[in-house]
Each structure stands twice: as structure tokens, then as C-alpha cells.
Coordinates of C-alpha atoms in Angstrom, one line a residue:
Chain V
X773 CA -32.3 -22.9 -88.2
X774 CA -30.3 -21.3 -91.4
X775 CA -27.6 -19.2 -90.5
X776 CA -27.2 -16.9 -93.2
X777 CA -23.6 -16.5 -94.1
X778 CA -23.1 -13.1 -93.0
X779 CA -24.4 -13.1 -90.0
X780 CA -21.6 -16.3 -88.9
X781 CA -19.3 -14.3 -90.4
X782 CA -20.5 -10.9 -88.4
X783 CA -16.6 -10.2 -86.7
X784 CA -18.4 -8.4 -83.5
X785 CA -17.2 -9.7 -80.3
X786 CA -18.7 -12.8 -78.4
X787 CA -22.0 -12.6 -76.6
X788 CA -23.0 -9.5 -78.6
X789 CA -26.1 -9.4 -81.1
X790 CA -26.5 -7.4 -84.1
X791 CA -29.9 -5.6 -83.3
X792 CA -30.0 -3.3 -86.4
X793 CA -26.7 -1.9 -89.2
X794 CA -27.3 0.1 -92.1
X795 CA -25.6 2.5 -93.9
X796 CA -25.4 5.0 -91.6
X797 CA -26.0 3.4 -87.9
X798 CA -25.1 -0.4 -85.9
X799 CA -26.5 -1.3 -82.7
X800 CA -25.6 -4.5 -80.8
X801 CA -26.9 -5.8 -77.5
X802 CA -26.1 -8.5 -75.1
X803 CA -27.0 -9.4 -71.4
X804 CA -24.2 -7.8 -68.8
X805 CA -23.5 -7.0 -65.2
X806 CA -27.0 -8.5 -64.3
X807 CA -28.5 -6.2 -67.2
X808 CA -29.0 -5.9 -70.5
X809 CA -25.8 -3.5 -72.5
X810 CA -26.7 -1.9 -76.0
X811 CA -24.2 0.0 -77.8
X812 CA -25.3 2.2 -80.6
X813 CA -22.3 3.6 -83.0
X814 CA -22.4 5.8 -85.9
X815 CA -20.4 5.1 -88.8
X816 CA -21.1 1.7 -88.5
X817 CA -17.7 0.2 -89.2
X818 CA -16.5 1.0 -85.6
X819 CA -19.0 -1.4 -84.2
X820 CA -17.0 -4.5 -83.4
X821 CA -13.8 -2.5 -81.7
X822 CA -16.3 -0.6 -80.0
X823 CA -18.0 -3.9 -78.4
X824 CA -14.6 -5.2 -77.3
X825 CA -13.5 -2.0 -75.5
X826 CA -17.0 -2.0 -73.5
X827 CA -16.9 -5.8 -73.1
X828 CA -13.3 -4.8 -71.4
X829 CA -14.8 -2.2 -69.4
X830 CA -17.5 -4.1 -68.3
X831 CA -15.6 -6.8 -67.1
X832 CA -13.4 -4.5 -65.4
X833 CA -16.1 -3.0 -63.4
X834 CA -17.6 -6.7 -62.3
X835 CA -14.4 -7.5 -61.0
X836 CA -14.0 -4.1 -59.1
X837 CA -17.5 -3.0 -57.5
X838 CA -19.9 -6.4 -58.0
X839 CA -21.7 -7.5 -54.6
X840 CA -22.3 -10.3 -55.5
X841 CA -19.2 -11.7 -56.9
X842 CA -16.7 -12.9 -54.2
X843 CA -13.8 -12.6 -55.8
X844 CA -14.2 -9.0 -56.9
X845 CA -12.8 -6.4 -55.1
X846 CA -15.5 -4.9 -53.1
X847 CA -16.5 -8.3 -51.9
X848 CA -13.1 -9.2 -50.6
X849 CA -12.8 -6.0 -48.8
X850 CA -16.4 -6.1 -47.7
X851 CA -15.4 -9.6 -46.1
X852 CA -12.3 -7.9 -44.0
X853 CA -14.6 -6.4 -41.6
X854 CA -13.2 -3.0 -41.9
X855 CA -9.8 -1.6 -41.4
X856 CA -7.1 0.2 -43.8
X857 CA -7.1 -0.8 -47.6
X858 CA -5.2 0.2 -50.8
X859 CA -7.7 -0.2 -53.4
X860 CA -7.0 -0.1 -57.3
X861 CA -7.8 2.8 -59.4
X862 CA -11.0 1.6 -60.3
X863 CA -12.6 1.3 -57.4
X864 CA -11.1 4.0 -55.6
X865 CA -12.9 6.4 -59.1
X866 CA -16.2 4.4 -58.1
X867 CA -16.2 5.0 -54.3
X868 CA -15.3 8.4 -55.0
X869 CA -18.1 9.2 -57.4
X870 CA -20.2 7.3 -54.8
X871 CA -19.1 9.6 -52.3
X872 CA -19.3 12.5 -54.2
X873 CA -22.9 11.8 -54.8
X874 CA -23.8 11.2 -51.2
X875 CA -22.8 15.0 -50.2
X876 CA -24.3 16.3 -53.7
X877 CA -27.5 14.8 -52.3
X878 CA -27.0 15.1 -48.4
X879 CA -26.8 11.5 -47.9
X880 CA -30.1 11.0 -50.2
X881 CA -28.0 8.8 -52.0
X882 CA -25.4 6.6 -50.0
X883 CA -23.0 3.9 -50.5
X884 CA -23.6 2.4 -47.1
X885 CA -26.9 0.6 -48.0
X886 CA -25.6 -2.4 -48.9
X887 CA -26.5 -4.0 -45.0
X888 CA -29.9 -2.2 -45.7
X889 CA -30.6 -4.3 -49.5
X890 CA -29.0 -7.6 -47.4
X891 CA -31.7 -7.6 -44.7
X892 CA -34.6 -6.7 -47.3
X893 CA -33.7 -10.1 -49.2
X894 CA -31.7 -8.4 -51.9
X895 CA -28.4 -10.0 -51.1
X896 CA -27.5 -12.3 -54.2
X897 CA -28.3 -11.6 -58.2
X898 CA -31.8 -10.4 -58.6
X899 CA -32.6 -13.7 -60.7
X900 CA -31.7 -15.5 -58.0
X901 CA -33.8 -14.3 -55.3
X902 CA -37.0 -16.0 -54.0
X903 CA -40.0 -15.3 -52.4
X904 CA -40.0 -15.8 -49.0
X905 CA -42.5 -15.9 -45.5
X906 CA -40.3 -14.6 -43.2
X907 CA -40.4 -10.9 -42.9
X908 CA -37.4 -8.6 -44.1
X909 CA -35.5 -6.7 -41.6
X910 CA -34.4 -3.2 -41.7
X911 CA -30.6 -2.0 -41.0
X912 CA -30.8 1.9 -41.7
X913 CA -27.2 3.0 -43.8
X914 CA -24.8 3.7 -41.3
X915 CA -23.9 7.1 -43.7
X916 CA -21.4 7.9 -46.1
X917 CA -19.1 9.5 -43.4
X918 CA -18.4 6.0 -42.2
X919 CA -15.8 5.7 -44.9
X920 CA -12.9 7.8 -45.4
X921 CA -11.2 7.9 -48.7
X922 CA -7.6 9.4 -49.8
X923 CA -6.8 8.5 -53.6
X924 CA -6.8 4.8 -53.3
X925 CA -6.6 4.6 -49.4
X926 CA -9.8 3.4 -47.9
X927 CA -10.4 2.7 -44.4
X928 CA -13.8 1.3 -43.5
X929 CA -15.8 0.4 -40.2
X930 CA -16.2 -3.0 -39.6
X931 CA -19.5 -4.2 -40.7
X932 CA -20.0 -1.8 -42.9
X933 CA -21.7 -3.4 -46.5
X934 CA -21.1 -0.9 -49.6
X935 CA -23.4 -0.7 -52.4
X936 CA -22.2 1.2 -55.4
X937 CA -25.1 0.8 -57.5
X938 CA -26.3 4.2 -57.4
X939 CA -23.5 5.5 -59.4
X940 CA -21.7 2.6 -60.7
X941 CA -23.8 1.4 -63.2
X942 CA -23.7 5.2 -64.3
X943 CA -20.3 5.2 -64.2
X944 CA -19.8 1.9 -65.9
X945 CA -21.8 3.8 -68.7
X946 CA -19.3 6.6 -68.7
X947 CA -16.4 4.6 -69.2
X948 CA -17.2 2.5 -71.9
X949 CA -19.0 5.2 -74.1
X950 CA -15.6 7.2 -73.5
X951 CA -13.4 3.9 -73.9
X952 CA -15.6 3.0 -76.9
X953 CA -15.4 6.7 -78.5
X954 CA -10.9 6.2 -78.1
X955 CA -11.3 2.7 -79.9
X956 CA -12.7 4.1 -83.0
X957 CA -10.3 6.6 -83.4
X958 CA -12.8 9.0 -81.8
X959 CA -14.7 9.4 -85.3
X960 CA -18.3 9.7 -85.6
X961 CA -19.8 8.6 -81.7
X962 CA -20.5 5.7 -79.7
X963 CA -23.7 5.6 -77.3
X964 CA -23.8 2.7 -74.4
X965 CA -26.6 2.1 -72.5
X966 CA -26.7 -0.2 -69.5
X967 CA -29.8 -1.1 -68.1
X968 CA -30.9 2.0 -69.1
X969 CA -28.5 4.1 -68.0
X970 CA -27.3 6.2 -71.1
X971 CA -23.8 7.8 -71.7
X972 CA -22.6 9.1 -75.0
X973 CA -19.1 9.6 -76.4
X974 CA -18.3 11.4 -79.4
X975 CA -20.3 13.8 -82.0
X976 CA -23.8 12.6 -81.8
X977 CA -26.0 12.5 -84.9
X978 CA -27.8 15.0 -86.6
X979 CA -30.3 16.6 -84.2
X980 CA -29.1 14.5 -81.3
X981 CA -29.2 10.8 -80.0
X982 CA -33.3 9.5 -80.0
X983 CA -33.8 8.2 -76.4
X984 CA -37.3 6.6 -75.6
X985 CA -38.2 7.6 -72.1
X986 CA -39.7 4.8 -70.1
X987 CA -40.3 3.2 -66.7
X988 CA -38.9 -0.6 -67.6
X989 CA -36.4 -0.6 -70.4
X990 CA -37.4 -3.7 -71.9
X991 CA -41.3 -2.6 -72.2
X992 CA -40.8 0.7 -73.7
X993 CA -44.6 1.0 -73.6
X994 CA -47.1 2.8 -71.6
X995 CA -48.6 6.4 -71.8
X996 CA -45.9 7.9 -70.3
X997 CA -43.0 7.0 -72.5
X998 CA -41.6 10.5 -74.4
X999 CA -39.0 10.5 -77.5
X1000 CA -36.5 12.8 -76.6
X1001 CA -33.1 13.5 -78.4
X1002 CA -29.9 14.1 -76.7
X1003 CA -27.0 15.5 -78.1
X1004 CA -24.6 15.2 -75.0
X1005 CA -24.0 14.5 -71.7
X1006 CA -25.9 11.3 -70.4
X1007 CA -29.7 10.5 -68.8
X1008 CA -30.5 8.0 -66.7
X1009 CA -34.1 6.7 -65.0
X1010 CA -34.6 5.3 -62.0
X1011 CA -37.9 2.9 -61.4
X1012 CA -39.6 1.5 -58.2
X1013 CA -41.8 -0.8 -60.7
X1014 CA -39.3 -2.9 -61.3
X1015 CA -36.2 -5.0 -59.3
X1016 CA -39.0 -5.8 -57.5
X1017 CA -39.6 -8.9 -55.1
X1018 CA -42.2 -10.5 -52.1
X1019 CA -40.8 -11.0 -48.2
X1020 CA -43.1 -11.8 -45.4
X1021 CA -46.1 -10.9 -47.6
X1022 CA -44.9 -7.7 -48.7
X1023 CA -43.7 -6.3 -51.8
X1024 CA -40.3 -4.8 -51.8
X1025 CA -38.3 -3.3 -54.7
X1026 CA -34.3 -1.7 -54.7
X1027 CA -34.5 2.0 -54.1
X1028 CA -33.8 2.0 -50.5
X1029 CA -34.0 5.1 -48.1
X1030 CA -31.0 5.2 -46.4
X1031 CA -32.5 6.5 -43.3
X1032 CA -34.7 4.2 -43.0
X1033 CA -33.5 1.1 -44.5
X1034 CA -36.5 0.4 -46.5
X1035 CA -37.9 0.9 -49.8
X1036 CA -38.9 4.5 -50.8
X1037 CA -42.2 5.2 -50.3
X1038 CA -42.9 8.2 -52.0
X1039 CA -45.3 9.3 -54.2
X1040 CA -42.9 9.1 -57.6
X1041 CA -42.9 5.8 -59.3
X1042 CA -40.0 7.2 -62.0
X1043 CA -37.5 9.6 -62.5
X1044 CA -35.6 10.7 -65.4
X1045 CA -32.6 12.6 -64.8
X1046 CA -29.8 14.1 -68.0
X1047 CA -26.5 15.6 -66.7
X1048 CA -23.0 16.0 -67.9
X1049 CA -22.4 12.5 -66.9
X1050 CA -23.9 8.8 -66.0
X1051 CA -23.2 8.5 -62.4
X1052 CA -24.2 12.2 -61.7
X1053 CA -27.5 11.5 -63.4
X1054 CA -28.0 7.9 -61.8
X1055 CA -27.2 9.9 -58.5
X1056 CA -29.7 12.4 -59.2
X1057 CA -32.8 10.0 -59.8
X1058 CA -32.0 7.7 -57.5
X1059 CA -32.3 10.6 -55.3
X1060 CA -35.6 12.5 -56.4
X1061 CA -37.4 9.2 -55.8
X1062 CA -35.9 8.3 -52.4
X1063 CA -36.8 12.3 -51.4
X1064 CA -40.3 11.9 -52.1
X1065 CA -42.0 15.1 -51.5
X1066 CA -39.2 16.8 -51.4
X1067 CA -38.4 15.7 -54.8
X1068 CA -39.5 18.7 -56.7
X1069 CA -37.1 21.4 -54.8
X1070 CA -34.5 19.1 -54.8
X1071 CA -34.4 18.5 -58.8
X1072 CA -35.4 22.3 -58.8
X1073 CA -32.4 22.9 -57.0
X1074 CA -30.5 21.0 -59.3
X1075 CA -31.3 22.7 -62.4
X1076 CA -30.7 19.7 -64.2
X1077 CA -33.4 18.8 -67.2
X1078 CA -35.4 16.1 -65.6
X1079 CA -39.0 14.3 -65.7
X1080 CA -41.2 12.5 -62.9
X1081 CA -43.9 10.4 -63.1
X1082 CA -46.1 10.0 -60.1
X1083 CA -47.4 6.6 -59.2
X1084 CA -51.1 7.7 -60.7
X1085 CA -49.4 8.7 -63.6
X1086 CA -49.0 12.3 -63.3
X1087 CA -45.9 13.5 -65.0
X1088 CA -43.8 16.3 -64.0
X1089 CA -40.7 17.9 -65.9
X1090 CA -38.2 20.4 -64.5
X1091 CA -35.1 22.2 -66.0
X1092 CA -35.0 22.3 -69.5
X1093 CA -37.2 19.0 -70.1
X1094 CA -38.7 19.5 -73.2
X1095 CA -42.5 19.3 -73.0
X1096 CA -43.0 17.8 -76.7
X1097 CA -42.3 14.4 -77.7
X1098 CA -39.0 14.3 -80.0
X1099 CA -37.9 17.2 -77.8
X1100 CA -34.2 17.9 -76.9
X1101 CA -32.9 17.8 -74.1
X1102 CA -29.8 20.6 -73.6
X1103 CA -27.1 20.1 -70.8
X1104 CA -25.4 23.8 -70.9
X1105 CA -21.6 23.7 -69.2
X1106 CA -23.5 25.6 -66.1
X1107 CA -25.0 22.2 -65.1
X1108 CA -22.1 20.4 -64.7
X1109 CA -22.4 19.1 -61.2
X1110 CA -20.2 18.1 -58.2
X1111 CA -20.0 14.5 -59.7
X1112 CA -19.2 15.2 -62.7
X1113 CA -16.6 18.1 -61.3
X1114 CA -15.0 14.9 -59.4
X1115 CA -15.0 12.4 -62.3
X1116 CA -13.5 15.2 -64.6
X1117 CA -10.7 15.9 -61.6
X1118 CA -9.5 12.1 -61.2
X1119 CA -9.6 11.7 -65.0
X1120 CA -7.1 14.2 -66.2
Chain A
X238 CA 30.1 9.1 -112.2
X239 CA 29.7 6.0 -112.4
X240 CA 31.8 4.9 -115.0
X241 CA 34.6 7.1 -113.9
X242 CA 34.4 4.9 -110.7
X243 CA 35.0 1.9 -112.8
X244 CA 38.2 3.8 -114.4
X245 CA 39.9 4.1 -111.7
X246 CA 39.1 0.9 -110.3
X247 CA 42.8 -0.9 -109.0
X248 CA 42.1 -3.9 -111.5
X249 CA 42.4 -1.3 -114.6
X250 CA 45.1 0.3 -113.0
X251 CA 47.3 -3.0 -113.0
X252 CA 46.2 -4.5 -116.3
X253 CA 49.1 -6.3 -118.1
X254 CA 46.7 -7.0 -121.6
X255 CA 45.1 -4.0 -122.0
X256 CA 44.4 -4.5 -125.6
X257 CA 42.8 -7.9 -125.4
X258 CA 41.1 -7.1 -122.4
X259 CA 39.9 -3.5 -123.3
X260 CA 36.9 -4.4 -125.4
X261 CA 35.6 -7.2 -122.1
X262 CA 36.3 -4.2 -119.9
X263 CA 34.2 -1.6 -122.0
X264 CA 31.6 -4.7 -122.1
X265 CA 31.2 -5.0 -118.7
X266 CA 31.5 -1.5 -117.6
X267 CA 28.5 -1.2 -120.2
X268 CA 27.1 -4.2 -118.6
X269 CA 27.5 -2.6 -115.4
X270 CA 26.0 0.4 -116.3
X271 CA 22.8 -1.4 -117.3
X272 CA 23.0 -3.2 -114.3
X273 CA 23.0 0.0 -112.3
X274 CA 20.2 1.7 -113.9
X275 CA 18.0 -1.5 -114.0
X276 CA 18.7 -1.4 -110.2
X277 CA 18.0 2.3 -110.1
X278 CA 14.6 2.3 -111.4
X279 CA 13.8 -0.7 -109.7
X280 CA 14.9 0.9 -106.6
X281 CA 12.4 4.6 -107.9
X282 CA 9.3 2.0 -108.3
X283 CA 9.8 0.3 -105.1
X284 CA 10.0 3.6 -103.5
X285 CA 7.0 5.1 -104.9
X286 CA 4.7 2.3 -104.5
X287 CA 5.7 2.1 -100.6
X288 CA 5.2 5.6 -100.3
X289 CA 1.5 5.1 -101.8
X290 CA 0.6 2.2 -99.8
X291 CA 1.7 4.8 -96.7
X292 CA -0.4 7.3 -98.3
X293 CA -3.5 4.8 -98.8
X294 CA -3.1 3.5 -94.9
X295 CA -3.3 7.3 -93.8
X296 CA -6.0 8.4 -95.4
X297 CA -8.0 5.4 -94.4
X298 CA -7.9 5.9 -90.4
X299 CA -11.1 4.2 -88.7
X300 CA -11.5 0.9 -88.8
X301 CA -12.0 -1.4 -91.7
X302 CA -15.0 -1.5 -93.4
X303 CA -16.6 -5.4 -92.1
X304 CA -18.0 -6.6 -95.0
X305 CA -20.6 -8.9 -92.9
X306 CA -21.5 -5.0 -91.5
X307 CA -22.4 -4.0 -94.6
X308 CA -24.6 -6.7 -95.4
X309 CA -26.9 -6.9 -93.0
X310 CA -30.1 -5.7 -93.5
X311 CA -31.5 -1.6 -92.8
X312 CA -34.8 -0.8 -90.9
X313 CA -34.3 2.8 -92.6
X314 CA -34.5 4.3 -88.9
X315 CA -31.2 6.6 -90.5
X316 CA -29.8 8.7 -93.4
X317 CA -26.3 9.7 -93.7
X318 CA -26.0 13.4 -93.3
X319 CA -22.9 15.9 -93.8
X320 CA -22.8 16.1 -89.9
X321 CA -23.9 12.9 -88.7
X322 CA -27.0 11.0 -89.3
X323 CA -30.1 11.8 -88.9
X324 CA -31.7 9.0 -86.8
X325 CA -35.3 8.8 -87.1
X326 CA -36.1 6.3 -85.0
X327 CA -35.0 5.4 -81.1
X328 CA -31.8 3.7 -80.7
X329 CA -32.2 3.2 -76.6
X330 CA -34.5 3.5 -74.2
X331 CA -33.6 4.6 -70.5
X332 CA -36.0 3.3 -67.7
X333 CA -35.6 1.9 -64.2
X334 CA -32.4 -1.0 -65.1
X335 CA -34.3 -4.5 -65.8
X336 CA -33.0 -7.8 -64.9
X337 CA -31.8 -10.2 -67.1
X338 CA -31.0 -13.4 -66.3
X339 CA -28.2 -14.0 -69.0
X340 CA -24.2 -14.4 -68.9
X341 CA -22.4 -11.7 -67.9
X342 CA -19.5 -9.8 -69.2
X343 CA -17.5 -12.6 -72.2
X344 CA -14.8 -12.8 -69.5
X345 CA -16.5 -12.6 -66.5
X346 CA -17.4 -15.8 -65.3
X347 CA -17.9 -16.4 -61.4
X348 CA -20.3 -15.4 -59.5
X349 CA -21.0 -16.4 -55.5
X350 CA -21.9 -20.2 -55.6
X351 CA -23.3 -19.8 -52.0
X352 CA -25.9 -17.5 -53.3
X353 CA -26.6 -19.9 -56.6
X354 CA -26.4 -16.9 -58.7
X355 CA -26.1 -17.0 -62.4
X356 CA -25.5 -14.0 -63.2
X357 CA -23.4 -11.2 -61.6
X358 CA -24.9 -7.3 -61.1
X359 CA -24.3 -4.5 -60.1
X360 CA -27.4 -4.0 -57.7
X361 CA -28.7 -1.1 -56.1
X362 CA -30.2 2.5 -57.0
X363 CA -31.4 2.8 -60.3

């Protein structure tokens, strides 16, 4: 294969791929934290220290809140069995926001699933799990109250398996677009996207940030993907089609009811949630699907723009979701949330 | 100024042969004086162009244009505009987060061997 000379010479950090530059725009990609990471920055010439700041965040995050890394910081606490910690920073911001999106959605959303994903099979890197006879066992979350958090004093039950992913990933998205937005010398604005998971930092472009709606974000296909443009704040989906895997003949996937310890089973097979931030909208989908029925009154509740799509297809939007396709979706200060109200707090 | 200073340097002051002497002395104070003002406007150009190359670095805040950047090819999805640009096309897509089965982070490297993973994640809702 030619490499064409520009492209060797391309000075944007290691692992990244150039997806599209111009004049105007430059996205890269590359395969991260068990998902794939795009950043999108307009000008252009702020690409490459862009990627390294969110490479650093990134890694910062996999070393603070991976499960399945056991050298990172959750993992070695997780392995204590409980008692008295003093956490970094880091992790103390993502247990926090964790926390603070348990009690936003009564426990809808909860840290404390991570014995529940464990005893469904989901208990190394998705890649890396096979199908198996045996049938998967069900550990309902012991509940967010079970850890007690004081700036970066944690005390935990023993046996109790945290699983940040309903806002970390969020969160992770959150840092790096700001982190990104600082590195070029906050000019022009910076969008990172992990897995799907969308935070912006910066002025966005002319009529907002395009953002194709979807239920897999490597498909982008389907009748019920909508263009909508963003011009802050952050959206995020969440999808029981996908992370999905067989045990004991059944088909299991990773949005887990914390009550029950299983799979939610409601009648929502996406959700598409914008807010003032990442984690808060991660939070917020996460939760509309795992409430089922009650997710409606719940986003309702909310306020905040948002979309369903019912497993037959039916799709439902609330708040300010625009109807159209190429619609925008508006995040007024009112909709600011209690996450977003904590991350703001431990960030100034 | 200058030349004054040379007058009443000591050496003048205690010349025994000022007559032979006087015309070297007025050639050097001369060639001083050159000297000096050589130094002086060497001294005003060196100035000035340092203050420009401040004055360029300023004004030129983000990041260095990348060359390679600039060459690579355009799909047209956008148009520089006053305030931004407009962006035609979709730059991201958000969905339910996919798997991918690829390195992680440039540093990151380990994940759990017990669990044979090659890739590390951050699992859970989304």
C-alpha cells in the first residue's frame, strides 16, 4: 500500500485516524476505553493538540474507574472488600457524579450494579465475553446509599462491586471536550464523542454541531435515525440492541435494573437524552430505559429535550426535541440538572 | 556627549606629547565615534526586529498551521463562515456505545490477564 506523503507526515497523535480535514473542519477517530473516540474540531489547525489532551484524559479515566483493569483504581479498591479509602480527585468527581445521578433518578440509575453485570456474565471486556450454557444469576444492587462519600473519603461495604459506567463514560466526554477546548487556546470548539456519548466545548459552528441520532453508533442506519444540530451542552443515547450477549440460552444485554439485577425489560429499545452535560444526559437515558413505563413522566419530569424509540419502532420525543430532521436541539440555563449542578460545584 | 567623555578621559589629562599625539587622539575619538554610532544603530535594528518577531508571535495565538492538515483532502461537508462553519453534513453520531475490540488509550496498556481481555472499558449503562 502507498502512503502518500502527507498522510506519514500527519503530526496527530498515535492511534488516531484522520476521518475527514478541510478548510474549515478535522475529525479524527481511534478505538478507546473499549469504544470507539471521535473528536471533531473547528478551525482545523487545533486538531493534533486537541487529540493529545483527550488521549491524556482518556487514559486518566482508564486508570481511575476501569472494571476491568486491575491495576486501576476502582479495581484495587473493589478488591479491599470495603472499608475507609482516600481516593484521588478523579475518582472521587466520578463517584460523585455517579452518586449524584442515583438520587436525580431515585436509584434508577446506580453505581452498585457492578455484582449485578458480574453474575449476568458481563464481568471482563465485552470482546472478551463468550457464550455460555450455564444460566446467569441475579445479584439485585445493593443501592447507592451503601457508599458514603466526603470529598475524596470513601468508605464502602464489603462486597460491594461499583460500576461507574452510567456516568463515566459521560463524564469522560466532559472532560476531554473541556480539556480539548483549553489546549487550543479555547478558539473555535472541540466536540468529543465516546461511544456515542457527545460533549462539546467551545463556540460550536454555525447553526450548531450535526449529530445523527441512532440506536448503534457504528450503523448510523435505520428508519429511526434523525439529524439534529446542537449548539451546546451534550446528548447522549443509550441502547438495549447492542452490548448484547447469550447465557444459559438467553439473550442478555448491559442496561441492568438495579432492583432487580437483570436486564431492563421495558418496552423502550433507545433513548436519547441532551443536557447541560455528558454524565447528566448518560444518567438520564440510562434511566428512561431501565423505568420502562414510567419512562415518559420521568423524562417529562425532567424537562430535558429527549427522544424514545419503542422496540416496534414507535418514536416518542419530549422537551424541546425538535420534530424535524436537521432540527435543534436548545438546552436553556433552566435545565441544568442536579448533575450537572454537582460537576459545576467540584470544578470551580 | 560623547566626545566630551573622551575629553576628559585621565589619559588626555596626563599627556606629556600633546602635539604629536593630538591628531591620533582626534583620530580615534573620530574613530570612536563611528564606532559608537555603528553600535547604536546596530543596537535600534536589533531592537526593532525583536520587537516584530514579539509582535508576529502575538498575533498568531492558536496553534500552528500543520501543513500535512492542510493537505488532506475535503468532502465539502463545511464552509467557513464569519461565526463558525457551517457544517452541512453529520460529524458524530450518538447511539447506544458499541464495542470495539481495538487498543485502548496510546498509554494505556494493561488490562486483567485473568479475564483475557484485550481491550479495557468502561462497561455499564449506556
Amino acid at each position: 500500500m502507498t502512503v502518500e506523503p502527507w498522510r506519514a507526515e500527519t503530526p496527530v497523535a498515535r492511534g488516531w485516524r484522520i476521518v475527514e480535514a478541510d478548510a474549515a473542519v478535522a475529525i479524527a477517530e481511534r478505538e478507546a476505553i473499549g469504544t470507539s473516540a471521535r473528536v471533531v474540531v473547528w478551525p482545523p489547525e487545533g486538531l493534533s493538540p486537541a487529540l493529545r489532551t483527550v488521549d491524556e484524559v482518556l487514559w486518566q479515566l482508564d486508570r481511575q474507574a476501569s472494571r476491568f483493569r486491575f491495576d486501576s483504581e476502582l479495581s484495587r479498591i473493589v478488591q479491599s472488600s470495603g472499608g475507609c479509602f482516600f481516593i484521588s480527585e478523579g475518582l472521587a468527581e466520578l463517584i460523585d457524579v455517579a452518586l449524584a445521578a442515583a438520587r436525580w433518578t431515585d436509584g434508577l440509575v446506580d453505581p452498585t450494579v457492578g455484582a449485578a453485570l458480574v453474575a449476568l456474565g458481563y464481568d471482563r471486556d465485552f470482546t472478551a465475553i463468550e457464550e455460555r450454557d450455564d444460566p446467569a444469576t441475579t445479584a439485585p444492587a445493593a443501592g447507592y446509599h451503601a457508599i458514603e462519600l466526603n470529598g475524596r473519603l470513601l468508605r464502602l461495604q464489603p462486597g460491594l462491586e461499583l460500576d461507574l459506567g452510567a456516568t463515566a463514560k459521560g463524564l469522560g466526554a466532559d472532560r476531554a471536550a473541556h480539556a480539548a477546548h483549553n489546549a487550543v487556546g479555547s478558539v473555535g470548539g472541540v466536540l468529543v464523542s465516546l461511544g456515542g456519548d457527545v460533549a462539546l466545548g467551545g463556540a460550536a459552528p454555525r447553526d450548531g454541531w450535526p449529530i445523527l441520532v441512532a440506536d448503534d453508533h457504528r450503523s448510523g442506519e435505520g428508519g429511526a435515525t434523525q439529524l439534529i444540530r446542537l449548539a451546546n451542552g451534550a446528548i447522549a443515547t443509550s441502547s438495549v440492541t447492542i452490548r448484547r450477549w447469550r447465557r444459559g440460552g438467553h439473550e442478555l444485554h448491559h442496561i441492568v435494573d438495579p432492583m432487580t439485577g437483570r436486564p431492563a425489560e421495558g418496552p423502550w429499545r433507545s433513548a436519547s437524552v441532551a443536557a447541560h452535560c455528558c454524565a447528566e444526559a448518560n444518567a438520564a437515558s440510562t434511566a428512561a430505559l431501565v423505568a420502562g413505563t414510567r419512562a415518559s413522566s420521568w423524562l417529562e419530569q425532567t424537562g430535558l429535550p429527549a427522544r424514545l424509540i419503542a422496540r416496534n419502532g414507535r418514536v416518542e420525543t419530549f422537551g424541546d426535541w425538535p420534530e424535524r430532521d436537521g432540527g435543534s436541539v436548545v438546552l436553556t440555563p433552566g435545565l441544568s440538572g442536579p448533575v450537572t449542578a454537582r460537576l459545576g460545584r467540584r470544578t470551580r | 556627549m560623547a566626545q566630551q567623555r573622551y575629553n576628559e578621559s585621565p589619559s588626555s589629562a596626563h599627556d606629556d606629547h600633546p602635539a604629536p599625539r593630538g591628531d591620533a587622539r582626534v583620530r580615534g575619538v573620530s574613530q570612536l565615534r563611528r564606532i559608537n554610532n555603528w553600535t547604536l544603530a546596530a543596537l535600534l535594528v536589533g531592537v526593532g526586529a525583536t520587537s516584530a518577531a514579539f509582535a508576529h508571535s502575538l498575533v498568531t495565538t492558536p496553534p500552528a498551521p500543520s501543513s500535512a492538515l492542510s493537505g488532506l483532502g475535503s468532502t465539502s461537508t463545511a464552509r467557513a463562515g464569519a461565526n463558525g462553519p457551517y457544517l452541512s453534513q453529520p460529524v458524530a453520531t450518538t447511539s447506544g456505545s458499541g464495542v470495539s475490540s481495538g487498543p485502548t488509550t496510546a498509554a494505556g496498556t494493561a488490562a486483567n490477564p485473568s479475564n483475557r481481555a484485550q481491550a479495557v472499558a468502561i462497561s455499564g449503562g449506556s
